[in-house]
Coordinates of C-alpha atoms in Angstrom, one line a residue:
Chain A
M1 CA 72.3 75.2 37.5
D2 CA 74.8 73.0 39.4
S3 CA 73.8 69.8 37.8
I4 CA 73.5 69.6 34.1
F5 CA 72.4 66.6 32.0
V6 CA 73.2 66.4 28.3
T7 CA 71.3 63.7 26.2
V8 CA 71.4 62.8 22.6
G9 CA 68.8 60.0 22.7
T10 CA 69.1 56.7 20.8
T11 CA 71.0 58.3 17.9
R12 CA 74.3 60.1 17.8
F13 CA 75.0 63.8 17.7
D14 CA 78.8 64.1 17.3
S15 CA 79.0 67.9 16.9
L16 CA 77.0 68.5 20.1
I17 CA 79.2 66.2 22.1
D18 CA 82.4 67.7 20.7
K19 CA 81.0 71.2 21.4
I20 CA 80.1 70.4 25.0
L21 CA 83.4 68.8 25.8
D22 CA 85.2 71.7 24.2
P23 CA 87.3 73.4 26.9
S24 CA 85.7 76.8 26.2
T25 CA 82.2 75.4 26.7
I26 CA 83.3 73.6 29.9
K27 CA 84.7 76.9 31.1
L28 CA 81.4 78.6 30.3
L29 CA 79.4 75.9 32.1
Q30 CA 81.6 76.4 35.1
D31 CA 80.9 80.1 35.0
I32 CA 77.2 79.6 35.1
G33 CA 77.6 77.4 38.1
C34 CA 77.8 73.9 36.9
K35 CA 79.4 71.4 39.3
K36 CA 78.2 68.1 37.8
L37 CA 77.9 67.4 34.1
T38 CA 76.4 64.1 33.0
I39 CA 76.5 63.3 29.3
Q40 CA 74.5 60.5 27.6
K41 CA 76.4 60.5 24.3
G42 CA 74.8 57.6 22.4
S43 CA 77.1 56.2 19.8
S44 CA 79.0 59.5 19.2
P45 CA 82.7 59.0 19.7
A46 CA 83.9 61.5 22.3
K47 CA 87.3 62.8 21.1
T48 CA 88.3 64.2 24.5
L49 CA 86.5 61.9 26.9
I50 CA 87.6 63.5 30.1
P51 CA 88.4 67.2 29.8
Q52 CA 91.2 68.8 31.7
P53 CA 90.6 69.1 35.5
T54 CA 88.1 72.0 35.7
G55 CA 86.3 71.6 38.9
I56 CA 83.4 70.0 37.1
D57 CA 82.6 66.4 37.8
V58 CA 82.0 64.9 34.3
E59 CA 80.3 61.6 33.8
V60 CA 79.9 60.2 30.3
F61 CA 77.9 57.1 29.3
D62 CA 76.5 55.7 26.0
Y63 CA 72.9 54.6 26.8
A64 CA 70.8 53.9 29.7
P65 CA 67.5 51.9 29.8
T66 CA 65.8 54.9 31.2
I67 CA 67.1 58.5 31.4
I68 CA 64.4 59.6 33.7
D69 CA 66.5 59.2 36.8
H70 CA 69.3 61.4 35.2
I71 CA 66.7 64.0 34.3
E72 CA 65.3 64.1 37.7
K73 CA 68.7 64.5 39.3
A74 CA 69.6 67.5 37.0
N75 CA 68.6 71.1 37.4
F76 CA 69.0 71.8 33.7
V77 CA 68.9 69.6 30.6
I78 CA 70.5 70.1 27.2
G79 CA 69.0 67.7 24.7
H80 CA 68.5 66.8 21.1
S81 CA 65.2 67.5 19.4
G82 CA 63.8 64.0 19.7
A83 CA 60.2 63.9 20.8
G84 CA 60.9 61.3 23.5
T85 CA 63.6 63.3 25.1
I86 CA 61.6 66.5 24.9
L87 CA 58.5 64.9 26.5
D88 CA 60.5 63.2 29.2
V89 CA 62.2 66.5 30.2
L90 CA 59.0 68.6 30.1
R91 CA 57.1 66.0 32.1
C92 CA 59.8 66.1 34.8
G93 CA 59.3 69.9 34.8
K94 CA 63.0 70.6 34.2
P95 CA 64.3 73.6 32.2
L96 CA 65.3 72.4 28.7
L97 CA 67.6 73.7 26.0
V98 CA 67.1 71.8 22.8
V99 CA 70.0 71.7 20.4
I100 CA 68.8 71.2 16.8
N101 CA 70.9 69.0 14.7
D102 CA 70.9 71.0 11.4
S103 CA 73.0 68.3 9.7
L104 CA 70.0 66.0 9.5
M105 CA 68.1 66.1 6.2
D106 CA 64.6 65.0 7.1
N107 CA 64.2 67.1 10.2
H108 CA 60.5 66.9 11.1
Q109 CA 61.5 66.7 14.7
T110 CA 62.6 70.4 14.7
E111 CA 58.9 71.1 14.0
L112 CA 58.1 70.1 17.6
A113 CA 61.1 71.9 19.1
D114 CA 60.2 75.1 17.1
K115 CA 56.6 74.9 18.1
L116 CA 57.3 74.3 21.8
S117 CA 59.9 77.0 21.8
A118 CA 57.5 79.5 20.2
E119 CA 55.0 78.7 22.9
G120 CA 57.7 79.3 25.5
F121 CA 57.9 75.8 27.0
L122 CA 61.6 75.4 26.1
K123 CA 64.5 77.2 24.5
S124 CA 66.1 76.0 21.3
C125 CA 69.4 76.7 19.5
T126 CA 71.9 75.0 17.2
V127 CA 75.4 73.8 17.9
D128 CA 76.8 77.1 16.6
T129 CA 74.6 79.2 18.9
L130 CA 74.9 76.9 21.9
K131 CA 77.3 79.1 23.9
S132 CA 75.2 82.3 23.5
A133 CA 72.1 80.3 24.3
L134 CA 73.7 79.0 27.5
K135 CA 74.8 82.5 28.4
S136 CA 71.3 84.0 28.0
F137 CA 69.4 81.0 29.4
N138 CA 67.0 82.0 32.1
S139 CA 64.9 79.2 33.5
D140 CA 62.4 81.7 35.0
S141 CA 61.3 82.7 31.5
I142 CA 60.2 79.1 30.7
K143 CA 56.5 78.3 31.0
K144 CA 55.4 75.1 32.7
F145 CA 54.2 72.5 30.2
P146 CA 50.5 71.5 30.9
A147 CA 50.0 67.9 32.0
P148 CA 48.2 65.7 29.5
N149 CA 44.6 64.7 30.2
L150 CA 44.9 61.0 30.3
D151 CA 41.1 60.6 30.3
T152 CA 40.6 62.2 26.9
F153 CA 41.4 59.2 24.8
P154 CA 39.6 56.6 26.9
K155 CA 36.5 58.8 26.9
F156 CA 36.7 59.2 23.2
L157 CA 36.8 55.4 22.7
D158 CA 33.9 55.0 25.1
K159 CA 31.9 57.4 23.1
V160 CA 32.8 55.7 19.8
F161 CA 31.7 52.3 21.2
Q162 CA 28.7 53.7 23.2
F163 CA 29.8 52.4 26.6
Chain B
M1 CA 62.6 36.0 -16.9
S2 CA 63.5 37.0 -13.3
R3 CA 63.1 40.6 -14.2
Y4 CA 59.5 39.9 -15.2
L5 CA 59.0 38.2 -11.9
I6 CA 60.4 41.1 -10.0
F7 CA 58.0 43.5 -11.7
S8 CA 55.0 41.3 -11.9
L9 CA 55.0 40.4 -8.2
P10 CA 54.1 43.8 -6.9
I11 CA 51.6 44.3 -9.7
F12 CA 50.0 41.0 -9.0
S13 CA 49.8 41.8 -5.3
V14 CA 48.3 45.2 -5.9
F15 CA 45.8 43.6 -8.2
S16 CA 44.8 41.0 -5.7
L17 CA 44.4 43.8 -3.1
I18 CA 42.0 45.6 -5.3
L19 CA 40.0 42.4 -5.7
L20 CA 40.0 42.0 -2.0
F21 CA 38.8 45.5 -1.6
I22 CA 35.9 45.0 -3.9
F23 CA 34.9 41.8 -2.2
S24 CA 35.2 43.2 1.3
F25 CA 33.2 46.3 0.2
I26 CA 30.4 44.1 -1.0
I27 CA 30.4 41.9 2.1
Y28 CA 30.8 44.6 4.7
R29 CA 28.7 47.3 3.1
Y30 CA 25.7 46.8 5.4
R31 CA 27.5 45.5 8.4
P32 CA 26.4 47.6 11.4
K33 CA 29.2 49.2 13.3
H34 CA 27.4 49.3 16.6
R35 CA 28.6 47.3 19.5
K36 CA 26.1 44.8 20.9
P37 CA 25.2 45.6 24.5
G38 CA 27.3 43.6 27.0
K39 CA 29.9 42.7 24.4
F40 CA 33.6 43.4 24.8
V41 CA 35.4 45.3 22.2
R42 CA 38.1 43.1 20.6
T43 CA 41.1 45.4 20.3
C44 CA 44.2 45.4 18.2
V45 CA 47.0 47.9 19.1
I46 CA 49.9 48.4 16.8
L47 CA 53.0 49.4 18.7
G48 CA 55.6 51.3 16.8
P49 CA 59.2 51.9 17.8
G50 CA 60.7 54.6 20.0
G51 CA 58.6 57.6 20.7
H52 CA 55.6 56.1 19.0
C53 CA 55.6 53.3 21.6
R54 CA 55.9 55.7 24.4
E55 CA 53.0 57.9 23.1
M56 CA 50.8 54.8 22.6
L57 CA 51.4 53.5 26.1
T58 CA 50.5 56.9 27.5
L59 CA 47.4 57.0 25.4
L60 CA 46.3 53.6 26.7
E61 CA 47.2 54.2 30.3
K62 CA 43.6 54.8 31.4
V63 CA 41.7 52.7 28.8
D64 CA 39.5 50.1 30.5
F65 CA 41.0 46.8 29.3
V66 CA 39.3 44.9 32.1
H67 CA 35.6 45.8 31.6
K68 CA 35.4 47.2 28.1
F69 CA 38.2 46.5 25.7
K70 CA 39.3 42.9 25.6
P71 CA 41.0 40.8 24.5
V72 CA 43.8 43.0 23.3
M73 CA 46.3 42.0 20.7
F74 CA 49.5 44.0 20.4
I75 CA 51.4 43.9 17.0
I76 CA 55.1 44.8 17.2
G77 CA 57.9 44.9 14.6
K78 CA 60.1 41.9 14.8
E79 CA 63.3 43.7 15.5
D80 CA 61.7 46.1 18.0
K81 CA 63.0 44.6 21.3
M82 CA 62.7 47.9 23.1
S83 CA 58.9 48.2 22.6
T84 CA 58.4 44.6 23.8
E85 CA 60.3 45.5 26.9
K86 CA 58.4 48.8 27.4
L87 CA 55.1 47.0 27.0
K88 CA 56.1 44.4 29.6
N89 CA 57.2 47.2 32.0
S90 CA 54.1 49.3 31.5
K91 CA 51.5 49.9 34.1
L92 CA 48.6 48.8 31.9
S93 CA 46.2 46.5 33.6
I94 CA 45.1 44.1 30.9
E95 CA 43.3 40.9 31.5
E96 CA 43.6 39.1 28.2
S97 CA 46.4 40.0 25.9
S98 CA 48.6 38.6 23.2
V99 CA 51.6 39.9 21.4
K100 CA 52.3 39.2 17.7
F101 CA 55.3 40.2 15.6
I102 CA 55.5 41.3 12.0
R103 CA 58.4 42.0 9.7
R104 CA 59.1 45.7 9.3
S105 CA 57.8 47.4 6.2
R106 CA 60.6 49.9 5.8
H107 CA 63.9 50.5 7.5
V108 CA 65.1 54.0 7.9
G109 CA 66.9 55.0 4.7
Q110 CA 65.8 52.0 2.7
S111 CA 65.2 52.7 -1.0
Y112 CA 61.6 53.0 -2.2
F113 CA 62.0 50.2 -4.7
T114 CA 63.1 47.5 -2.2
S115 CA 60.6 48.8 0.3
I116 CA 57.8 47.5 -2.0
F117 CA 59.0 44.0 -1.2
T118 CA 59.5 44.5 2.5
T119 CA 56.1 46.1 2.7
L120 CA 54.5 43.1 1.0
S121 CA 56.2 40.7 3.4
S122 CA 55.0 42.8 6.3
L123 CA 51.6 42.8 4.8
F124 CA 51.6 39.0 4.5
D125 CA 52.6 38.7 8.1
S126 CA 49.8 41.1 9.0
I127 CA 47.2 39.2 7.0
K128 CA 48.1 36.0 8.8
I129 CA 47.8 37.6 12.2
I130 CA 44.6 39.6 11.5
L131 CA 42.8 36.5 10.0
N132 CA 43.2 34.8 13.3
F133 CA 42.0 37.7 15.4
N134 CA 38.6 39.2 14.6
C135 CA 38.9 42.7 15.9
D136 CA 36.4 45.5 16.4
L137 CA 38.9 48.2 17.0
V138 CA 42.4 49.0 15.7
I139 CA 44.4 51.7 17.4
C140 CA 47.6 52.9 15.8
N141 CA 49.7 56.0 16.0
G142 CA 52.0 56.7 13.3
P143 CA 55.1 54.7 12.3
G144 CA 55.2 53.1 8.9
T145 CA 55.0 49.7 10.6
C146 CA 51.3 50.4 11.4
I147 CA 50.2 50.7 7.8
P148 CA 50.2 47.0 6.7
P149 CA 48.3 45.6 9.7
M150 CA 45.9 48.5 9.6
V151 CA 45.2 47.9 5.9
A152 CA 44.9 44.2 6.4
A153 CA 42.4 44.7 9.2
Y154 CA 40.5 47.2 7.1
F155 CA 40.0 44.7 4.3
I156 CA 39.5 41.6 6.4
H157 CA 37.3 42.6 9.4
R158 CA 36.5 46.3 8.7
P159 CA 36.9 47.3 12.3
T160 CA 36.7 50.8 13.7
I161 CA 40.2 52.2 13.1
V162 CA 41.5 55.0 15.3
F163 CA 44.7 56.7 14.2
V164 CA 46.4 59.1 16.5
E165 CA 48.9 61.4 14.9
S166 CA 52.1 61.9 16.8
F167 CA 52.5 64.8 19.2
C168 CA 55.6 65.7 17.0
R169 CA 53.5 66.7 14.1
T170 CA 52.5 70.3 14.6
K171 CA 52.2 71.5 11.0
S172 CA 51.4 68.6 8.8
L173 CA 50.3 64.9 8.9
S174 CA 53.0 62.3 8.6
L175 CA 53.0 60.0 5.5
S176 CA 51.4 57.3 7.6
G177 CA 48.8 59.8 8.8
K178 CA 48.0 60.7 5.2
I179 CA 47.7 57.1 4.2
A180 CA 45.7 56.3 7.3
S181 CA 43.2 59.0 6.6
Y182 CA 41.9 56.9 3.8
F183 CA 41.3 53.9 6.0
A184 CA 40.7 55.2 9.5
D185 CA 37.3 56.1 10.9
H186 CA 38.9 58.6 13.3
V187 CA 42.2 60.5 12.8
L188 CA 43.1 62.3 16.0
V189 CA 45.7 65.1 16.0
Q190 CA 47.3 66.8 19.0
W191 CA 47.7 70.3 17.7
P192 CA 44.6 72.3 16.8
E193 CA 46.4 74.0 13.8
L194 CA 46.2 70.7 11.9
I195 CA 42.4 70.5 11.7
K196 CA 42.3 73.6 9.6
K197 CA 44.5 71.9 7.0
Y198 CA 43.0 68.5 7.2
P199 CA 39.2 68.7 7.8
K200 CA 38.9 65.0 8.4
C201 CA 41.1 65.1 11.5
K202 CA 39.7 65.7 15.0
Y203 CA 41.4 67.5 17.8
I204 CA 40.2 66.5 21.2
G205 CA 43.1 67.8 23.3
L206 CA 46.6 67.0 24.2
M207 CA 46.7 63.3 25.0
V208 CA 50.4 62.4 25.6

Protein backbone atom coordinates (compact mmCIF):
# COMPACT_ATOMS: atom_id res chain seq x y z
CA MET A 1 0.00 0.00 0.00
CA ASP A 2 2.68 2.51 -0.90
CA SER A 3 0.38 4.88 -2.75
CA ILE A 4 -2.92 5.85 -1.12
CA PHE A 5 -5.60 8.07 -2.61
CA VAL A 6 -8.24 9.74 -0.44
CA THR A 7 -11.31 11.20 -2.15
CA VAL A 8 -14.43 12.95 -0.85
CA GLY A 9 -16.12 13.54 -4.20
CA THR A 10 -17.94 16.72 -5.14
CA THR A 11 -19.07 17.41 -1.57
CA ARG A 12 -17.06 18.00 1.56
CA PHE A 13 -16.23 15.70 4.40
CA ASP A 14 -14.36 17.79 6.97
CA SER A 15 -14.11 15.16 9.68
CA LEU A 16 -12.50 12.63 7.34
CA ILE A 17 -9.93 15.12 6.05
CA ASP A 18 -9.09 16.19 9.62
CA LYS A 19 -8.77 12.57 10.68
CA ILE A 20 -6.51 11.65 7.77
CA LEU A 21 -4.21 14.62 8.36
CA ASP A 22 -4.08 13.90 12.07
CA PRO A 23 -0.45 13.08 13.01
CA SER A 24 -1.44 9.75 14.58
CA THR A 25 -3.20 8.64 11.38
CA ILE A 26 -0.26 9.75 9.27
CA LYS A 27 1.96 7.70 11.54
CA LEU A 28 -0.29 4.69 11.09
CA LEU A 29 -0.31 5.11 7.31
CA GLN A 30 3.46 5.18 7.39
CA ASP A 31 3.45 1.98 9.44
CA ILE A 32 1.35 0.18 6.85
CA GLY A 33 3.80 1.18 4.16
CA CYS A 34 2.40 4.36 2.68
CA LYS A 35 4.91 6.51 0.82
CA LYS A 36 2.63 8.71 -1.22
CA LEU A 37 -0.67 10.13 0.01
CA THR A 38 -2.90 12.00 -2.44
CA ILE A 39 -5.95 13.74 -1.02
CA GLN A 40 -8.86 15.15 -3.00
CA LYS A 41 -10.48 17.20 -0.29
CA GLY A 42 -13.38 18.95 -2.06
CA SER A 43 -14.39 22.14 -0.29
CA SER A 44 -13.31 20.90 3.14
CA PRO A 45 -10.90 23.28 4.80
CA ALA A 46 -7.79 21.39 5.76
CA LYS A 47 -6.65 22.68 9.14
CA THR A 48 -3.17 21.32 8.88
CA LEU A 49 -2.56 21.30 5.19
CA ILE A 50 0.92 19.92 5.21
CA PRO A 51 1.64 17.68 8.16
CA GLN A 52 5.03 17.51 9.84
CA PRO A 53 7.75 15.89 7.77
CA THR A 54 6.98 12.22 8.03
CA GLY A 55 8.53 10.52 5.08
CA ILE A 56 5.20 10.47 3.32
CA ASP A 57 4.82 12.60 0.23
CA VAL A 58 1.47 14.36 0.73
CA GLU A 59 -0.39 16.02 -2.13
CA VAL A 60 -3.68 17.83 -1.52
CA PHE A 61 -6.06 19.26 -4.11
CA ASP A 62 -9.71 20.39 -4.15
CA TYR A 63 -11.23 18.92 -7.28
CA ALA A 64 -10.14 17.37 -10.54
CA PRO A 65 -12.21 16.97 -13.70
CA THR A 66 -11.62 13.25 -13.45
CA ILE A 67 -10.22 11.31 -10.55
CA ILE A 68 -9.73 8.13 -12.58
CA ASP A 69 -6.03 8.89 -13.14
CA HIS A 70 -5.47 9.26 -9.42
CA ILE A 71 -7.33 6.02 -8.70
CA GLU A 72 -5.27 4.17 -11.26
CA LYS A 73 -2.02 5.42 -9.77
CA ALA A 74 -3.00 4.36 -6.26
CA ASN A 75 -2.74 0.90 -4.68
CA PHE A 76 -5.44 1.63 -2.17
CA VAL A 77 -8.32 4.11 -2.06
CA ILE A 78 -10.09 5.62 0.92
CA GLY A 79 -13.32 7.24 -0.24
CA HIS A 80 -16.65 8.67 0.79
CA SER A 81 -19.81 6.64 0.19
CA GLY A 82 -20.83 8.38 -3.05
CA ALA A 83 -21.95 6.01 -5.75
CA GLY A 84 -19.77 7.68 -8.37
CA THR A 85 -16.63 7.26 -6.30
CA ILE A 86 -17.48 3.67 -5.36
CA LEU A 87 -18.15 2.69 -8.96
CA ASP A 88 -15.02 4.41 -10.27
CA VAL A 89 -12.82 2.62 -7.76
CA LEU A 90 -14.43 -0.80 -8.15
CA ARG A 91 -14.26 -0.52 -11.93
CA CYS A 92 -10.53 0.21 -11.68
CA GLY A 93 -10.20 -2.91 -9.56
CA LYS A 94 -8.58 -1.13 -6.63
CA PRO A 95 -9.11 -2.10 -2.98
CA LEU A 96 -11.48 0.39 -1.38
CA LEU A 97 -12.23 1.46 2.15
CA VAL A 98 -15.42 3.51 2.30
CA VAL A 99 -15.73 5.97 5.16
CA ILE A 100 -19.38 6.60 5.92
CA ASN A 101 -20.29 10.16 6.80
CA ASP A 102 -22.64 9.55 9.70
CA SER A 103 -23.29 13.27 10.14
CA LEU A 104 -25.42 13.30 6.99
CA MET A 105 -29.12 13.03 7.68
CA ASP A 106 -30.50 11.59 4.50
CA ASN A 107 -27.99 8.90 3.96
CA HIS A 108 -29.32 6.65 1.27
CA GLN A 109 -25.81 6.36 -0.10
CA THR A 110 -24.74 4.21 2.82
CA GLU A 111 -27.28 1.72 1.52
CA LEU A 112 -24.95 1.01 -1.38
CA ALA A 113 -21.79 0.93 0.71
CA ASP A 114 -23.43 -1.41 3.24
CA LYS A 115 -24.68 -3.72 0.53
CA LEU A 116 -21.36 -3.89 -1.32
CA SER A 117 -19.53 -4.34 1.95
CA ALA A 118 -21.87 -7.18 2.94
CA GLU A 119 -21.17 -8.82 -0.41
CA GLY A 120 -17.44 -8.45 0.18
CA PHE A 121 -16.58 -6.04 -2.64
CA LEU A 122 -15.25 -3.35 -0.32
CA LYS A 123 -14.76 -2.53 3.35
CA SER A 124 -16.57 0.22 5.16
CA CYS A 125 -16.06 2.12 8.38
CA THR A 126 -16.87 5.47 9.97
CA VAL A 127 -14.49 8.29 10.84
CA ASP A 128 -14.25 6.97 14.40
CA THR A 129 -13.35 3.46 13.33
CA LEU A 130 -11.03 4.54 10.49
CA LYS A 131 -7.81 3.69 12.28
CA SER A 132 -8.82 0.20 13.33
CA ALA A 133 -10.23 -0.41 9.84
CA LEU A 134 -6.90 0.64 8.33
CA LYS A 135 -4.99 -1.63 10.69
CA SER A 136 -7.08 -4.67 9.86
CA PHE A 137 -7.45 -3.92 6.15
CA ASN A 138 -6.49 -6.85 4.00
CA SER A 139 -6.91 -6.36 0.27
CA ASP A 140 -6.77 -10.10 -0.36
CA SER A 141 -10.08 -10.57 1.41
CA ILE A 142 -11.86 -8.30 -1.08
CA LYS A 143 -13.79 -9.90 -3.90
CA LYS A 144 -13.49 -8.63 -7.43
CA PHE A 145 -16.53 -6.69 -8.52
CA PRO A 146 -18.13 -8.22 -11.64
CA ALA A 147 -18.05 -6.10 -14.78
CA PRO A 148 -21.44 -4.86 -15.97
CA ASN A 149 -22.96 -6.38 -19.01
CA LEU A 150 -23.27 -3.40 -21.32
CA ASP A 151 -25.39 -5.36 -23.77
CA THR A 152 -28.23 -5.93 -21.30
CA PHE A 153 -29.90 -2.57 -21.68
CA PRO A 154 -29.62 -2.26 -25.50
CA LYS A 155 -30.99 -5.80 -25.83
CA PHE A 156 -33.88 -4.90 -23.58
CA LEU A 157 -34.70 -1.83 -25.71
CA ASP A 158 -34.47 -3.88 -28.90
CA LYS A 159 -36.93 -6.35 -27.46
CA VAL A 160 -39.35 -3.62 -26.41
CA PHE A 161 -39.27 -2.11 -29.90
CA GLN A 162 -39.15 -5.45 -31.71
CA PHE A 163 -35.97 -4.80 -33.65
CA MET B 1 -55.19 39.04 -2.97
CA SER B 2 -51.66 37.91 -3.63
CA ARG B 3 -52.16 35.13 -1.12
CA TYR B 4 -55.08 33.83 -3.16
CA LEU B 5 -52.88 33.92 -6.21
CA ILE B 6 -50.14 31.96 -4.50
CA PHE B 7 -52.51 29.22 -3.48
CA SER B 8 -54.70 29.17 -6.57
CA LEU B 9 -51.82 28.86 -9.02
CA PRO B 10 -50.78 25.36 -8.02
CA ILE B 11 -54.40 24.27 -7.69
CA PHE B 12 -55.16 25.64 -11.13
CA SER B 13 -52.13 23.94 -12.60
CA VAL B 14 -52.97 20.63 -11.01
CA PHE B 15 -56.53 20.98 -12.26
CA SER B 16 -55.38 21.64 -15.82
CA LEU B 17 -53.07 18.64 -15.59
CA ILE B 18 -56.01 16.45 -14.65
CA LEU B 19 -57.94 17.78 -17.66
CA LEU B 20 -54.92 17.12 -19.86
CA PHE B 21 -54.76 13.60 -18.48
CA ILE B 22 -58.40 12.91 -19.33
CA PHE B 23 -57.99 14.26 -22.87
CA SER B 24 -54.80 12.38 -23.51
CA PHE B 25 -56.39 9.23 -22.15
CA ILE B 26 -59.26 9.53 -24.63
CA ILE B 27 -57.01 10.42 -27.55
CA TYR B 28 -54.29 7.85 -26.95
CA ARG B 29 -56.39 5.01 -25.64
CA TYR B 30 -56.30 3.01 -28.82
CA ARG B 31 -52.98 4.16 -30.14
CA PRO B 32 -50.92 1.06 -30.94
CA LYS B 33 -47.53 1.01 -29.28
CA HIS B 34 -45.82 -1.02 -31.96
CA ARG B 35 -43.06 0.39 -34.05
CA LYS B 36 -43.72 0.39 -37.78
CA PRO B 37 -41.12 -1.73 -39.60
CA GLY B 38 -38.22 0.30 -40.94
CA LYS B 39 -38.99 3.27 -38.71
CA PHE B 40 -36.48 4.74 -36.29
CA VAL B 41 -37.34 5.18 -32.66
CA ARG B 42 -37.39 8.86 -31.73
CA THR B 43 -35.70 8.91 -28.36
CA CYS B 44 -35.61 11.36 -25.50
CA VAL B 45 -32.98 10.86 -22.80
CA ILE B 46 -33.16 12.79 -19.55
CA LEU B 47 -29.72 13.33 -18.07
CA GLY B 48 -29.54 13.98 -14.35
CA PRO B 49 -26.66 15.45 -12.42
CA GLY B 50 -23.64 13.64 -10.95
CA GLY B 51 -23.83 9.89 -10.60
CA HIS B 52 -27.09 9.75 -12.52
CA CYS B 53 -25.42 11.15 -15.60
CA ARG B 54 -22.61 8.68 -15.28
CA GLU B 55 -24.98 5.74 -14.91
CA MET B 56 -27.02 6.90 -17.89
CA LEU B 57 -24.01 7.27 -20.17
CA THR B 58 -22.90 3.75 -19.22
CA LEU B 59 -26.39 2.42 -19.94
CA LEU B 60 -26.40 4.04 -23.37
CA GLU B 61 -22.87 3.03 -24.31
CA LYS B 62 -23.92 0.19 -26.60
CA VAL B 63 -27.36 1.39 -27.67
CA ASP B 64 -27.55 1.58 -31.45
CA PHE B 65 -28.15 5.29 -32.08
CA VAL B 66 -27.11 4.95 -35.70
CA HIS B 67 -29.49 2.31 -37.05
CA LYS B 68 -32.28 2.11 -34.49
CA PHE B 69 -32.72 4.93 -32.06
CA LYS B 70 -32.65 8.35 -33.69
CA PRO B 71 -32.94 11.24 -33.51
CA VAL B 72 -32.02 11.58 -29.85
CA MET B 73 -32.86 14.55 -27.71
CA PHE B 74 -31.08 15.00 -24.39
CA ILE B 75 -32.76 17.01 -21.66
CA ILE B 76 -30.41 18.46 -19.05
CA GLY B 77 -30.95 20.76 -16.04
CA LYS B 78 -29.99 24.35 -16.77
CA GLU B 79 -27.29 24.64 -14.09
CA ASP B 80 -25.88 21.24 -14.79
CA LYS B 81 -22.68 22.16 -16.65
CA MET B 82 -20.92 18.94 -15.65
CA SER B 83 -23.43 16.67 -17.38
CA THR B 84 -23.24 18.74 -20.55
CA GLU B 85 -19.46 18.31 -20.49
CA LYS B 86 -19.69 14.60 -19.73
CA LEU B 87 -22.10 14.12 -22.61
CA LYS B 88 -19.74 15.94 -24.99
CA ASN B 89 -16.80 13.82 -23.84
CA SER B 90 -18.70 10.55 -23.93
CA LYS B 91 -17.93 7.86 -26.45
CA LEU B 92 -21.52 7.57 -27.65
CA SER B 93 -21.80 7.44 -31.40
CA ILE B 94 -24.93 9.37 -32.21
CA GLU B 95 -25.91 10.59 -35.65
CA GLU B 96 -28.72 13.02 -34.95
CA SER B 97 -28.90 14.60 -31.56
CA SER B 98 -30.00 17.76 -29.84
CA VAL B 99 -29.64 19.05 -26.30
CA LYS B 100 -32.33 21.01 -24.48
CA PHE B 101 -32.21 22.61 -21.06
CA ILE B 102 -34.89 22.88 -18.41
CA ARG B 103 -35.08 24.67 -15.08
CA ARG B 104 -34.50 22.38 -12.17
CA SER B 105 -37.51 21.15 -10.22
CA ARG B 106 -35.95 21.03 -6.81
CA HIS B 107 -32.61 22.02 -5.39
CA VAL B 108 -31.07 19.99 -2.61
CA GLY B 109 -32.52 21.21 0.67
CA GLN B 110 -35.22 23.36 -0.89
CA SER B 111 -38.50 23.52 1.07
CA TYR B 112 -41.44 21.53 -0.20
CA PHE B 113 -43.65 24.59 -0.49
CA THR B 114 -41.37 26.55 -2.81
CA SER B 115 -40.57 23.40 -4.76
CA ILE B 116 -44.19 23.42 -5.95
CA PHE B 117 -43.39 26.55 -7.95
CA THR B 118 -39.99 25.46 -9.20
CA THR B 119 -41.48 22.13 -10.24
CA LEU B 120 -44.18 23.95 -12.18
CA SER B 121 -41.62 26.14 -13.96
CA SER B 122 -39.64 23.04 -14.80
CA LEU B 123 -42.84 21.41 -16.06
CA PHE B 124 -43.58 24.37 -18.34
CA ASP B 125 -40.09 24.19 -19.82
CA SER B 126 -40.56 20.47 -20.34
CA ILE B 127 -43.94 20.88 -22.03
CA LYS B 128 -42.45 23.44 -24.42
CA ILE B 129 -39.62 21.07 -25.34
CA ILE B 130 -41.72 17.91 -25.54
CA LEU B 131 -44.36 19.58 -27.76
CA ASN B 132 -41.63 20.15 -30.34
CA PHE B 133 -40.25 16.64 -30.23
CA ASN B 134 -42.58 13.77 -30.86
CA CYS B 135 -40.81 10.92 -29.09
CA ASP B 136 -41.48 7.18 -29.09
CA LEU B 137 -39.19 6.43 -26.19
CA VAL B 138 -38.20 8.26 -23.01
CA ILE B 139 -35.27 6.95 -20.98
CA CYS B 140 -34.69 8.34 -17.52
CA ASN B 141 -32.87 7.19 -14.45
CA GLY B 142 -33.70 8.79 -11.25
CA PRO B 143 -33.05 12.35 -10.25
CA GLY B 144 -36.01 14.59 -9.47
CA THR B 145 -35.17 16.54 -12.62
CA CYS B 146 -36.46 13.68 -14.75
CA ILE B 147 -40.02 13.76 -13.40
CA PRO B 148 -41.40 16.91 -15.14
CA PRO B 149 -40.20 15.97 -18.66
CA MET B 150 -41.32 12.39 -18.13
CA VAL B 151 -44.79 13.46 -17.03
CA ALA B 152 -45.03 15.98 -19.87
CA ALA B 153 -44.08 13.32 -22.42
CA TYR B 154 -46.54 10.88 -20.90
CA PHE B 155 -49.45 13.27 -21.37
CA ILE B 156 -48.43 14.75 -24.70
CA HIS B 157 -47.13 11.84 -26.80
CA ARG B 158 -47.65 8.77 -24.57
CA PRO B 159 -44.27 7.26 -25.53
CA THR B 160 -42.77 4.10 -24.10
CA ILE B 161 -41.17 5.25 -20.88
CA VAL B 162 -38.24 3.30 -19.46
CA PHE B 163 -37.10 4.23 -15.97
CA VAL B 164 -33.87 2.76 -14.66
CA GLU B 165 -33.45 2.94 -10.92
CA SER B 166 -30.02 3.90 -9.70
CA PHE B 167 -27.51 1.25 -8.76
CA CYS B 168 -27.39 2.96 -5.33
CA ARG B 169 -30.86 1.82 -4.42
CA THR B 170 -30.44 -1.62 -2.99
CA LYS B 171 -33.39 -1.75 -0.60
CA SER B 172 -36.08 0.62 -1.78
CA LEU B 173 -37.10 2.72 -4.76
CA SER B 174 -36.18 6.40 -4.76
CA LEU B 175 -38.99 8.96 -4.62
CA SER B 176 -38.56 9.51 -8.37
CA GLY B 177 -38.76 5.77 -8.85
CA LYS B 178 -41.99 5.58 -6.92
CA ILE B 179 -43.51 8.45 -8.94
CA ALA B 180 -42.15 6.99 -12.17
CA SER B 181 -43.77 3.62 -11.56
CA TYR B 182 -47.14 5.28 -12.22
CA PHE B 183 -46.05 6.58 -15.61
CA ALA B 184 -43.31 4.29 -16.86
CA ASP B 185 -43.97 1.19 -18.96
CA HIS B 186 -40.83 -0.44 -17.62
CA VAL B 187 -39.11 0.18 -14.31
CA LEU B 188 -35.74 -1.55 -14.24
CA VAL B 189 -33.89 -2.09 -10.97
CA GLN B 190 -30.32 -3.23 -10.48
CA TRP B 191 -30.64 -5.33 -7.36
CA PRO B 192 -32.85 -8.46 -7.42
CA GLU B 193 -34.07 -7.82 -3.84
CA LEU B 194 -36.16 -4.91 -5.06
CA ILE B 195 -38.51 -6.90 -7.25
CA LYS B 196 -39.85 -8.76 -4.23
CA LYS B 197 -40.91 -5.48 -2.72
CA TYR B 198 -42.07 -3.81 -5.93
CA PRO B 199 -43.68 -6.35 -8.27
CA LYS B 200 -43.92 -3.86 -11.14
CA CYS B 201 -40.15 -3.59 -11.36
CA LYS B 202 -37.99 -5.78 -13.53
CA TYR B 203 -34.50 -7.01 -12.84
CA ILE B 204 -32.52 -7.88 -15.96
CA GLY B 205 -29.05 -7.76 -14.44
CA LEU B 206 -26.44 -5.28 -13.36
CA MET B 207 -26.24 -2.62 -16.05
CA VAL B 208 -23.76 -0.01 -14.83
